[in-house]
Amino acid sequence: MKKLFNSLNRMADDMIDGFVAAYPTIVARGDNPRVVRRSIVKPCDEKVTLLIGNGCGHEPIAMGFVGEGLLDANIVGDVFTAPSPDLILTGLEEITGKAGSILLISRHEGDVINGNAAIMMAEDDGLLARSLLMYDDISSAPKGLENERRGAAGTIFIYKVLGAAAEAGMSLDALLTLGKDVRARTRTLAAAVAPGISPLTGEVMFTLPDDEIFIGMGVHGEPGVGRRKVGPVADLVEFMVAEILTDCPISKGTPTVVLINGAGGTTQMELLTVFAEVTERLTEKGIPIVSPMIGSFSTTQEMRGFSISLFTPKHDMLEYWRAPQRSPNFPQIYG
Amino acid sequence: MTSSFLNQLVTRFEGLEVILNNLDAATGDGDHGTTILRGLRAAETSCGSSAKAFRMAAGGASGSLFALLINAIEEVSLEKIPLGEALAKAADQISQLGQAKAGDKTMLDALIPAAEAALADLENPTAAAIKAAQEGAALTKAMSAKRGRAKYVENAGVGHIDAGAKSVAEILTALEPNSRSCA
């Protein structure tokens, strides 16, 4: 498989070179070259800072969401590999002030282990740093075991709502409470059509017969948990929306934000078709859609597939979701 | 840790990289061998703590968890602690950090039996640990995963040896002078 890169061990660094060169008024490298931070920051003694560490290869998430009204920094690990605790700690040291910081952790084994280790080390150093676990994928653990689920595209709601709230001056404890509430109101289910190619191995990340679709694909291309035969997208979406609403029923008239996330190799044409089907399903149930987001944000190379995330925001959460932001890759959210 | 041991480990894992990646691909993102090798290469060329160099270069869960095993072997090589005790301590730390236990189809299914065997065999703890680790790794084939990415997969990886358990067995096997890969 052809991929455009110089060498395996420079992939993350070369990408960051391009990123900071492209958006110098928004982002800059930190003291550590694997820390990407806002180029102009409010004094972090006054504003709670938001960070996330993750393996790269999922762009534009999370690096592309660093900016005003969103994340303060992203600690970039190697491809699909959580950054080491030592690397995360350098990011926390650089960007934690008197107001404190929150390390967002999308619930994946490596990110959790290394994130928690980094927070422990930061606390030992006297920093006011906390972690917030993010999880939303209903296929990864059954109802009732929500806190064992993994993080998927729906974590974007937490980034944005907390980013806007932190910018508005919310305190550390209030932000943590708000983040948990957003998490409780978010559900995601993904479907994969075809695998991506790992840049590390040059191999497809899973195999799937031509006439089958996997339900419950992980963001690293982990094979899914259920299969369906390929058919009209309406049937697939109807099934997925029903699964989500069974897991977390939404009552008639509740404003709901829909996020359709492409896995990297799925076209906007397809994603909009999915959105049209989701709209139809929710409308017939009397659930109004507000401020949707449609595009490829949390990707796994050229994997083909998508996820549907539903988020039922409280009024203030919806305001934060719609609040202006200035980052390289977060889209404009419309009413 | 002796540089010749690390050098031997690098050579061993160069040979195993693709095998481990393929084992990992059955249940995860298919890069376990590459991750471990990246860590070992950094440990080989570092002047300070092998475990820290390994952890930083490898990254991921494997970086932090296997660094604890590397640290244990480092302490044994410095004659700070006998092999059985060192492996048992590492197994405890890994269990706590990774929130995993025996039978979850993880690296612990090779490490815990290795620690127990080394503690029980006063004559030749190294050989006992190696044998137990290899047997433990083989037994993971029938297990279904409870931790790690593997647990999210259709049938939770049953039918595939756990890549982490295999790596533990390989690292310990390298403790035997003139050992060959158990692949």
Short mmCIF file of C-alpha atoms in Angstrom, two decimals:
data_model
loop_
_atom_site.label_atom_id
_atom_site.label_comp_id
_atom_site.label_asym_id
_atom_site.label_seq_id
_atom_site.Cartn_x
_atom_site.Cartn_y
_atom_site.Cartn_z
CA MET A 1 0.00 0.00 0.00
CA LYS A 2 1.31 3.45 -0.93
CA LYS A 3 1.43 6.01 1.85
CA LEU A 4 3.02 9.42 1.73
CA PHE A 5 5.61 9.71 4.46
CA ASN A 6 9.35 9.97 4.90
CA SER A 7 10.08 7.40 7.56
CA LEU A 8 8.14 5.45 10.15
CA ASN A 9 9.69 7.15 13.13
CA ARG A 10 9.18 10.69 11.79
CA MET A 11 5.49 10.44 10.85
CA ALA A 12 4.11 12.31 13.85
CA ASP A 13 6.86 14.93 13.79
CA ASP A 14 6.60 15.66 10.07
CA MET A 15 2.84 16.05 10.40
CA ILE A 16 3.21 18.48 13.31
CA ASP A 17 5.76 20.47 11.26
CA GLY A 18 3.11 20.98 8.61
CA PHE A 19 0.38 21.76 11.12
CA VAL A 20 2.18 24.48 13.05
CA ALA A 21 3.53 25.99 9.81
CA ALA A 22 -0.01 26.16 8.39
CA TYR A 23 -1.72 27.82 11.36
CA PRO A 24 0.88 29.95 13.15
CA THR A 25 -1.69 32.42 14.50
CA ILE A 26 -3.60 29.62 16.22
CA VAL A 27 -1.16 26.86 17.21
CA ALA A 28 2.49 26.47 18.09
CA ARG A 29 4.84 23.76 19.27
CA GLY A 30 5.36 23.65 22.99
CA ASP A 31 8.72 23.28 24.71
CA ASN A 32 8.44 19.60 23.91
CA PRO A 33 8.10 19.11 20.13
CA ARG A 34 5.24 16.63 20.63
CA VAL A 35 3.13 19.19 22.50
CA VAL A 36 0.92 21.28 20.22
CA ARG A 37 -0.56 24.28 22.06
CA ARG A 38 -2.45 27.46 21.40
CA SER A 39 -0.07 30.12 20.13
CA ILE A 40 -1.87 32.83 22.11
CA VAL A 41 -3.10 31.70 25.48
CA LYS A 42 -4.92 33.42 28.27
CA PRO A 43 -2.87 33.33 31.43
CA CYS A 44 -3.40 29.82 32.75
CA ASP A 45 -3.54 31.16 36.30
CA GLU A 46 -6.97 32.52 35.37
CA LYS A 47 -8.32 30.01 32.91
CA VAL A 48 -8.61 26.25 33.43
CA THR A 49 -6.68 24.57 30.63
CA LEU A 50 -7.87 21.54 28.67
CA LEU A 51 -5.45 18.99 27.30
CA ILE A 52 -5.69 15.65 25.61
CA GLY A 53 -3.03 13.10 24.77
CA ASN A 54 -3.57 10.59 22.00
CA GLY A 55 -1.84 8.49 19.42
CA CYS A 56 -1.77 10.21 16.03
CA GLY A 57 -3.30 8.85 12.85
CA HIS A 58 -6.84 10.04 13.70
CA GLU A 59 -6.57 13.59 12.38
CA PRO A 60 -8.05 16.10 12.40
CA ILE A 61 -8.82 14.97 15.96
CA ALA A 62 -7.37 16.02 18.38
CA MET A 63 -4.64 18.37 17.20
CA GLY A 64 -7.01 20.16 14.83
CA PHE A 65 -9.23 21.17 17.74
CA VAL A 66 -6.56 23.15 19.58
CA GLY A 67 -7.52 26.79 19.64
CA GLU A 68 -9.52 29.53 21.32
CA GLY A 69 -12.75 28.21 22.82
CA LEU A 70 -11.56 24.63 22.50
CA LEU A 71 -8.46 22.69 23.60
CA ASP A 72 -5.37 24.38 25.00
CA ALA A 73 -2.96 21.62 24.04
CA ASN A 74 -2.66 18.21 22.44
CA ILE A 75 0.09 15.79 23.39
CA VAL A 76 0.82 13.76 20.29
CA GLY A 77 1.91 10.12 20.58
CA ASP A 78 3.16 7.91 17.78
CA VAL A 79 0.71 6.42 15.29
CA PHE A 80 -2.17 4.74 17.17
CA THR A 81 -0.01 4.73 20.30
CA ALA A 82 -0.90 6.58 23.48
CA PRO A 83 1.83 9.03 24.49
CA SER A 84 3.98 7.89 27.41
CA PRO A 85 3.18 9.21 30.90
CA ASP A 86 6.46 11.12 30.74
CA LEU A 87 5.41 12.91 27.56
CA ILE A 88 1.93 13.73 28.89
CA LEU A 89 3.56 15.11 32.04
CA THR A 90 5.63 17.57 29.99
CA GLY A 91 2.40 18.88 28.49
CA LEU A 92 0.75 19.18 31.90
CA GLU A 93 3.79 20.96 33.34
CA GLU A 94 3.84 23.40 30.49
CA ILE A 95 0.22 24.40 30.58
CA THR A 96 -1.13 23.97 34.11
CA GLY A 97 -1.51 27.19 36.07
CA LYS A 98 -3.18 28.17 39.32
CA ALA A 99 -6.64 27.66 37.81
CA GLY A 100 -5.78 24.03 37.15
CA SER A 101 -5.99 21.75 34.14
CA ILE A 102 -8.11 18.88 32.92
CA LEU A 103 -6.56 16.01 31.01
CA LEU A 104 -9.31 14.55 28.82
CA ILE A 105 -8.90 10.80 28.41
CA SER A 106 -10.79 8.94 25.71
CA ARG A 107 -11.32 5.56 27.33
CA HIS A 108 -8.78 3.27 25.66
CA GLU A 109 -6.43 1.10 27.68
CA GLY A 110 -3.20 2.89 26.81
CA ASP A 111 -4.63 6.36 27.17
CA VAL A 112 -6.16 5.51 30.55
CA ILE A 113 -3.06 3.84 31.95
CA ASN A 114 -0.64 6.50 30.76
CA GLY A 115 -3.02 9.39 31.48
CA ASN A 116 -3.63 8.29 35.06
CA ALA A 117 0.09 7.74 35.59
CA ALA A 118 0.80 11.24 34.26
CA ILE A 119 -1.83 12.81 36.54
CA MET A 120 -0.28 11.04 39.54
CA MET A 121 3.15 12.36 38.61
CA ALA A 122 1.73 15.87 38.08
CA GLU A 123 0.05 15.85 41.49
CA ASP A 124 3.34 14.73 43.04
CA ASP A 125 4.87 17.81 41.42
CA GLY A 126 2.21 19.99 43.08
CA LEU A 127 0.21 20.72 39.93
CA LEU A 128 -3.57 21.15 40.08
CA ALA A 129 -4.32 18.59 37.36
CA ARG A 130 -7.37 16.36 37.05
CA SER A 131 -8.49 13.79 34.52
CA LEU A 132 -11.88 13.31 32.91
CA LEU A 133 -12.66 9.94 31.33
CA MET A 134 -14.69 10.09 28.12
CA TYR A 135 -16.74 7.16 26.81
CA ASP A 136 -19.76 6.91 24.55
CA ASP A 137 -19.57 3.78 22.34
CA ILE A 138 -22.61 1.64 23.16
CA SER A 139 -21.20 -1.41 21.36
CA SER A 140 -18.21 -1.73 23.68
CA ALA A 141 -20.04 -2.64 26.92
CA PRO A 142 -23.69 -3.32 27.71
CA LYS A 143 -26.16 -0.91 29.24
CA GLY A 144 -25.51 -0.65 32.96
CA LEU A 145 -21.75 -0.88 32.42
CA GLU A 146 -21.47 2.52 30.72
CA ASN A 147 -18.25 3.32 32.57
CA GLU A 148 -16.54 0.37 30.84
CA ARG A 149 -17.28 1.74 27.40
CA ARG A 150 -14.64 3.17 25.12
CA GLY A 151 -14.35 6.67 23.76
CA ALA A 152 -15.57 7.30 20.22
CA ALA A 153 -16.53 10.33 18.11
CA GLY A 154 -19.12 11.52 20.65
CA THR A 155 -16.25 12.68 22.86
CA ILE A 156 -16.18 15.72 20.56
CA PHE A 157 -19.18 17.08 22.47
CA ILE A 158 -17.11 17.16 25.66
CA TYR A 159 -14.19 18.91 23.92
CA LYS A 160 -16.42 21.64 22.60
CA VAL A 161 -18.73 22.21 25.57
CA LEU A 162 -15.88 22.24 28.10
CA GLY A 163 -13.71 24.30 25.76
CA ALA A 164 -16.33 27.03 25.54
CA ALA A 165 -17.12 26.87 29.26
CA ALA A 166 -13.45 27.08 30.24
CA GLU A 167 -13.02 30.06 27.92
CA ALA A 168 -15.97 31.71 29.70
CA GLY A 169 -14.17 31.30 33.02
CA MET A 170 -15.82 28.24 34.56
CA SER A 171 -13.99 26.70 37.55
CA LEU A 172 -12.18 23.37 37.54
CA ASP A 173 -14.76 21.54 39.67
CA ALA A 174 -17.69 22.94 37.71
CA LEU A 175 -16.04 21.90 34.44
CA LEU A 176 -15.55 18.34 35.68
CA THR A 177 -19.23 18.15 36.71
CA LEU A 178 -20.32 19.61 33.37
CA GLY A 179 -18.11 17.15 31.46
CA LYS A 180 -19.60 14.15 33.26
CA ASP A 181 -23.10 15.44 32.53
CA VAL A 182 -22.32 15.83 28.81
CA ARG A 183 -20.90 12.30 28.85
CA ALA A 184 -24.09 10.92 30.44
CA ARG A 185 -26.11 12.55 27.64
CA THR A 186 -24.09 11.18 24.73
CA ARG A 187 -24.29 7.86 22.87
CA THR A 188 -22.41 6.65 19.78
CA LEU A 189 -22.59 3.64 17.49
CA ALA A 190 -20.25 3.05 14.55
CA ALA A 191 -20.38 0.98 11.38
CA ALA A 192 -17.43 -0.03 9.20
CA VAL A 193 -17.61 -0.79 5.51
CA ALA A 194 -13.91 -1.40 4.72
CA PRO A 195 -10.65 -1.35 6.68
CA GLY A 196 -7.96 1.31 6.81
CA ILE A 197 -4.29 0.57 6.26
CA SER A 198 -1.98 0.90 9.26
CA PRO A 199 0.92 3.19 8.34
CA LEU A 200 3.03 1.18 10.78
CA THR A 201 2.60 -2.19 9.14
CA GLY A 202 1.29 -1.32 5.67
CA GLU A 203 -1.40 -3.94 6.24
CA VAL A 204 -5.17 -3.69 6.36
CA MET A 205 -6.28 -3.36 9.96
CA PHE A 206 -8.98 -6.02 9.70
CA THR A 207 -10.70 -8.05 7.03
CA LEU A 208 -14.31 -7.89 6.05
CA PRO A 209 -16.15 -9.74 3.27
CA ASP A 210 -17.29 -7.50 0.39
CA ASP A 211 -20.96 -7.92 1.21
CA GLU A 212 -20.72 -7.34 4.97
CA ILE A 213 -20.73 -4.35 7.29
CA PHE A 214 -19.34 -4.43 10.82
CA ILE A 215 -21.27 -2.72 13.58
CA GLY A 216 -19.30 -1.38 16.52
CA MET A 217 -15.94 -0.64 14.98
CA GLY A 218 -13.31 0.96 17.22
CA VAL A 219 -11.45 4.12 16.29
CA HIS A 220 -8.27 2.08 15.87
CA GLY A 221 -9.96 -0.19 13.38
CA GLU A 222 -10.49 -2.85 16.01
CA PRO A 223 -12.81 -5.36 14.43
CA GLY A 224 -16.46 -4.84 15.23
CA VAL A 225 -18.82 -6.83 17.37
CA GLY A 226 -21.64 -7.61 14.95
CA ARG A 227 -22.09 -8.06 11.21
CA ARG A 228 -24.83 -7.22 8.76
CA LYS A 229 -25.19 -7.81 5.06
CA VAL A 230 -24.78 -4.74 2.88
CA GLY A 231 -28.16 -3.27 1.97
CA PRO A 232 -29.82 0.11 1.57
CA VAL A 233 -28.32 2.67 3.93
CA ALA A 234 -31.84 3.42 5.20
CA ASP A 235 -32.05 -0.06 6.75
CA LEU A 236 -28.61 0.22 8.33
CA VAL A 237 -29.33 3.65 9.82
CA GLU A 238 -32.74 2.56 11.06
CA PHE A 239 -31.08 -0.34 12.89
CA MET A 240 -28.34 1.86 14.38
CA VAL A 241 -30.69 4.62 15.53
CA ALA A 242 -32.95 2.02 17.14
CA GLU A 243 -29.94 0.53 18.97
CA ILE A 244 -28.93 3.94 20.31
CA LEU A 245 -32.45 4.83 21.40
CA THR A 246 -32.86 1.46 23.11
CA ASP A 247 -29.68 2.11 25.04
CA CYS A 248 -30.70 5.64 25.96
CA PRO A 249 -34.28 6.58 25.13
CA ILE A 250 -34.93 10.19 24.09
CA SER A 251 -38.36 11.55 24.85
CA LYS A 252 -40.46 13.33 22.28
CA GLY A 253 -39.61 17.00 21.85
CA THR A 254 -36.09 16.78 23.39
CA PRO A 255 -33.65 18.86 21.30
CA THR A 256 -30.91 16.48 20.10
CA VAL A 257 -27.55 17.21 18.52
CA VAL A 258 -26.55 14.69 15.84
CA LEU A 259 -22.92 14.08 14.91
CA ILE A 260 -22.23 12.01 11.82
CA ASN A 261 -18.51 11.22 11.82
CA GLY A 262 -16.75 9.73 8.83
CA ALA A 263 -14.00 7.18 9.47
CA GLY A 264 -11.62 8.72 6.91
CA GLY A 265 -12.47 7.07 3.60
CA THR A 266 -16.17 7.76 3.47
CA THR A 267 -17.32 10.63 1.27
CA GLN A 268 -19.30 13.67 2.39
CA MET A 269 -21.95 12.49 -0.07
CA GLU A 270 -22.37 9.29 1.89
CA LEU A 271 -22.28 11.05 5.27
CA LEU A 272 -25.01 13.48 4.21
CA THR A 273 -27.10 10.53 3.03
CA VAL A 274 -26.68 8.98 6.46
CA PHE A 275 -27.68 12.27 8.06
CA ALA A 276 -30.80 12.45 5.92
CA GLU A 277 -31.80 8.98 7.12
CA VAL A 278 -31.11 9.85 10.76
CA THR A 279 -33.22 12.99 10.36
CA GLU A 280 -36.09 10.96 9.00
CA ARG A 281 -35.92 8.42 11.83
CA LEU A 282 -35.75 11.05 14.58
CA THR A 283 -38.42 13.24 13.00
CA GLU A 284 -40.90 10.39 12.88
CA LYS A 285 -40.31 9.90 16.60
CA GLY A 286 -40.91 13.60 17.26
CA ILE A 287 -37.28 14.30 18.24
CA PRO A 288 -36.09 17.70 16.94
CA ILE A 289 -32.49 17.91 15.64
CA VAL A 290 -30.46 20.98 16.59
CA SER A 291 -27.00 22.18 15.50
CA PRO A 292 -25.72 19.01 13.81
CA MET A 293 -22.11 18.32 12.82
CA ILE A 294 -21.31 16.24 9.75
CA GLY A 295 -17.86 15.38 8.43
CA SER A 296 -14.73 13.29 8.99
CA PHE A 297 -13.27 14.44 12.30
CA SER A 298 -12.16 11.34 14.21
CA THR A 299 -10.66 9.11 11.55
CA THR A 300 -8.72 5.88 11.19
CA GLN A 301 -6.67 6.49 8.07
CA GLU A 302 -8.67 5.53 4.94
CA MET A 303 -11.09 3.30 6.81
CA ARG A 304 -14.57 3.47 5.33
CA GLY A 305 -17.46 3.79 7.69
CA PHE A 306 -19.19 6.25 9.96
CA SER A 307 -20.63 6.69 13.39
CA ILE A 308 -23.84 8.23 14.64
CA SER A 309 -23.66 10.17 17.92
CA LEU A 310 -26.70 11.59 19.67
CA PHE A 311 -26.37 14.21 22.42
CA THR A 312 -29.28 15.70 24.35
CA PRO A 313 -27.84 18.94 25.74
CA LYS A 314 -29.25 21.03 28.54
CA HIS A 315 -29.80 24.64 27.54
CA ASP A 316 -26.39 25.89 28.74
CA MET A 317 -24.62 22.96 27.03
CA LEU A 318 -26.25 23.86 23.74
CA GLU A 319 -25.04 27.46 24.13
CA TYR A 320 -21.49 26.21 24.68
CA TRP A 321 -21.81 23.81 21.73
CA ARG A 322 -22.79 26.73 19.49
CA ALA A 323 -20.30 29.23 20.96
CA PRO A 324 -17.72 30.64 18.55
CA GLN A 325 -14.29 28.99 18.49
CA ARG A 326 -11.12 29.49 16.52
CA SER A 327 -9.27 26.29 15.72
CA PRO A 328 -7.84 24.87 12.50
CA ASN A 329 -10.33 22.05 11.99
CA PHE A 330 -13.47 22.38 14.11
CA PRO A 331 -16.36 23.35 11.82
CA GLN A 332 -18.73 26.23 12.26
CA ILE A 333 -21.79 25.03 14.19
CA TYR A 334 -25.07 26.55 13.03
CA GLY A 335 -28.33 26.87 14.94
CA MET B 1 20.79 -4.20 32.45
CA THR B 2 23.60 -5.66 30.41
CA SER B 3 23.85 -4.29 26.92
CA SER B 4 24.43 -7.78 25.55
CA PHE B 5 21.08 -8.90 26.97
CA LEU B 6 19.30 -5.90 25.43
CA ASN B 7 21.15 -6.46 22.20
CA GLN B 8 19.98 -10.05 22.18
CA LEU B 9 16.40 -8.93 22.91
CA VAL B 10 16.46 -6.47 20.00
CA THR B 11 17.66 -9.20 17.64
CA ARG B 12 15.01 -11.58 18.95
CA PHE B 13 12.19 -9.07 18.54
CA GLU B 14 13.37 -8.05 15.09
CA GLY B 15 12.63 -11.63 14.16
CA LEU B 16 9.31 -11.57 15.99
CA GLU B 17 8.00 -8.16 14.93
CA VAL B 18 5.74 -9.39 12.13
CA ILE B 19 4.57 -12.44 14.08
CA LEU B 20 3.57 -10.28 17.04
CA ASN B 21 1.93 -7.69 14.79
CA ASN B 22 -0.13 -10.43 13.20
CA LEU B 23 -1.17 -11.87 16.56
CA ASP B 24 -2.17 -8.36 17.63
CA ALA B 25 -4.05 -7.74 14.38
CA ALA B 26 -6.43 -10.56 15.22
CA THR B 27 -7.75 -8.52 18.10
CA GLY B 28 -6.21 -5.05 18.02
CA ASP B 29 -4.48 -2.60 15.75
CA GLY B 30 -1.65 -4.91 14.71
CA ASP B 31 1.37 -3.04 16.00
CA HIS B 32 2.40 -4.82 19.20
CA GLY B 33 5.66 -6.15 17.76
CA THR B 34 6.58 -2.76 16.34
CA THR B 35 5.84 -1.03 19.65
CA ILE B 36 7.92 -3.44 21.74
CA LEU B 37 10.80 -3.34 19.27
CA ARG B 38 10.78 0.48 19.27
CA GLY B 39 11.04 0.44 23.07
CA LEU B 40 13.80 -2.17 23.14
CA ARG B 41 15.88 -0.29 20.59
CA ALA B 42 15.66 2.85 22.73
CA ALA B 43 16.56 0.88 25.86
CA GLU B 44 19.55 -0.65 24.08
CA THR B 45 21.02 2.73 23.20
CA SER B 46 20.17 4.59 26.43
CA CYS B 47 22.75 5.25 29.09
CA GLY B 48 20.28 5.68 31.96
CA SER B 49 17.36 3.52 33.08
CA SER B 50 16.47 0.93 30.46
CA ALA B 51 12.89 0.82 31.73
CA LYS B 52 12.34 4.57 31.37
CA ALA B 53 13.91 4.65 27.92
CA PHE B 54 11.71 1.73 26.92
CA ARG B 55 8.54 3.35 28.32
CA MET B 56 9.12 6.68 26.60
CA ALA B 57 9.96 5.26 23.20
CA ALA B 58 7.36 2.50 23.12
CA GLY B 59 4.40 4.57 24.35
CA GLY B 60 0.95 3.08 24.62
CA ALA B 61 -0.25 0.74 27.32
CA SER B 62 2.49 -1.70 26.33
CA GLY B 63 5.13 0.95 26.98
CA SER B 64 4.08 1.51 30.57
CA LEU B 65 3.26 -2.12 31.36
CA PHE B 66 6.29 -3.80 29.78
CA ALA B 67 8.55 -1.12 31.31
CA LEU B 68 7.65 -2.66 34.68
CA LEU B 69 8.88 -6.07 33.47
CA ILE B 70 12.05 -4.52 32.01
CA ASN B 71 12.59 -2.79 35.35
CA ALA B 72 12.21 -6.11 37.19
CA ILE B 73 14.78 -7.80 34.96
CA GLU B 74 17.09 -4.83 35.39
CA GLU B 75 16.91 -5.21 39.18
CA VAL B 76 17.63 -8.92 38.90
CA SER B 77 20.65 -8.26 36.69
CA LEU B 78 21.97 -5.83 39.31
CA GLU B 79 21.42 -8.60 41.88
CA LYS B 80 19.11 -6.38 43.93
CA ILE B 81 16.40 -9.01 44.10
CA PRO B 82 15.93 -12.67 43.09
CA LEU B 83 14.09 -13.42 39.83
CA GLY B 84 10.93 -14.87 41.39
CA GLU B 85 10.39 -11.92 43.69
CA ALA B 86 11.11 -9.42 40.93
CA LEU B 87 8.62 -11.05 38.56
CA ALA B 88 5.98 -11.30 41.28
CA LYS B 89 6.41 -7.60 42.09
CA ALA B 90 6.16 -6.67 38.40
CA ALA B 91 3.03 -8.81 38.03
CA ASP B 92 1.41 -6.99 40.97
CA GLN B 93 2.28 -3.58 39.56
CA ILE B 94 1.05 -4.52 36.08
CA SER B 95 -2.14 -5.96 37.50
CA GLN B 96 -2.82 -2.75 39.39
CA LEU B 97 -1.93 -0.34 36.60
CA GLY B 98 -3.74 -2.30 33.90
CA GLN B 99 -6.66 -3.32 36.15
CA ALA B 100 -6.25 -6.90 34.96
CA LYS B 101 -5.91 -10.31 36.58
CA ALA B 102 -4.97 -13.88 35.70
CA GLY B 103 -7.27 -15.35 33.06
CA ASP B 104 -8.06 -12.03 31.36
CA LYS B 105 -5.95 -13.04 28.31
CA THR B 106 -3.16 -10.54 28.88
CA MET B 107 0.60 -10.50 29.47
CA LEU B 108 -0.15 -11.52 33.06
CA ASP B 109 -1.11 -15.01 31.92
CA ALA B 110 2.54 -15.60 31.07
CA LEU B 111 4.05 -13.48 33.83
CA ILE B 112 2.13 -14.74 36.86
CA PRO B 113 2.92 -18.45 36.23
CA ALA B 114 6.54 -17.46 35.51
CA ALA B 115 6.80 -15.68 38.86
CA GLU B 116 5.21 -18.59 40.71
CA ALA B 117 7.47 -21.14 39.02
CA ALA B 118 10.61 -19.11 39.73
CA LEU B 119 9.64 -18.74 43.39
CA ALA B 120 8.99 -22.48 43.66
CA ASP B 121 12.13 -23.72 41.92
CA LEU B 122 15.18 -22.88 43.99
CA GLU B 123 17.48 -25.01 41.81
CA ASN B 124 16.91 -23.28 38.49
CA PRO B 125 14.40 -20.45 38.78
CA THR B 126 15.24 -19.01 35.36
CA ALA B 127 14.50 -22.22 33.47
CA ALA B 128 11.33 -22.74 35.50
CA ALA B 129 10.13 -19.21 34.77
CA ILE B 130 10.77 -19.59 31.05
CA LYS B 131 8.93 -22.88 30.82
CA ALA B 132 5.96 -21.56 32.79
CA ALA B 133 5.79 -18.36 30.74
CA GLN B 134 5.81 -20.29 27.47
CA GLU B 135 3.09 -22.63 28.69
CA GLY B 136 1.09 -19.71 30.05
CA ALA B 137 1.29 -17.85 26.76
CA ALA B 138 0.11 -20.93 24.86
CA LEU B 139 -2.90 -21.26 27.16
CA THR B 140 -4.10 -17.77 26.24
CA LYS B 141 -5.18 -19.16 22.87
CA ALA B 142 -8.35 -20.60 24.37
CA MET B 143 -9.11 -17.58 26.56
CA SER B 144 -11.49 -14.74 25.79
CA ALA B 145 -10.17 -11.27 26.45
CA LYS B 146 -11.43 -9.24 29.39
CA ARG B 147 -9.05 -6.30 29.08
CA GLY B 148 -7.41 -4.27 26.36
CA ARG B 149 -8.70 -3.70 22.88
CA ALA B 150 -9.16 -7.44 22.39
CA LYS B 151 -12.24 -7.53 24.59
CA TYR B 152 -14.14 -5.39 22.09
CA VAL B 153 -13.75 -7.90 19.31
CA GLU B 154 -16.16 -10.53 18.00
CA ASN B 155 -15.45 -13.68 20.12
CA ALA B 156 -12.89 -11.65 22.18
CA GLY B 157 -9.85 -13.14 20.52
CA VAL B 158 -10.56 -16.83 21.23
CA GLY B 159 -8.29 -18.95 19.00
CA HIS B 160 -5.40 -16.47 19.02
CA ILE B 161 -2.49 -16.38 21.46
CA ASP B 162 -2.35 -13.04 23.24
CA ALA B 163 0.47 -10.96 21.76
CA GLY B 164 1.42 -9.51 25.15
CA ALA B 165 1.70 -12.94 26.78
CA LYS B 166 3.82 -14.11 23.86
CA SER B 167 6.14 -11.12 24.32
CA VAL B 168 6.57 -11.86 28.03
CA ALA B 169 7.52 -15.45 27.22
CA GLU B 170 10.01 -14.25 24.60
CA ILE B 171 11.61 -11.67 26.90
CA LEU B 172 12.04 -14.25 29.65
CA THR B 173 13.32 -16.88 27.20
CA ALA B 174 16.12 -14.48 26.33
CA LEU B 175 17.33 -14.78 29.93
CA GLU B 176 18.60 -18.27 29.12
CA PRO B 177 22.10 -18.05 27.64
CA ASN B 178 22.21 -19.03 23.96
CA SER B 179 18.46 -19.32 23.89
CA ARG B 180 16.47 -19.49 20.70
CA SER B 181 13.12 -17.97 19.91
CA CYS B 182 10.21 -20.08 21.08
CA ALA B 183 8.19 -18.87 18.08
#
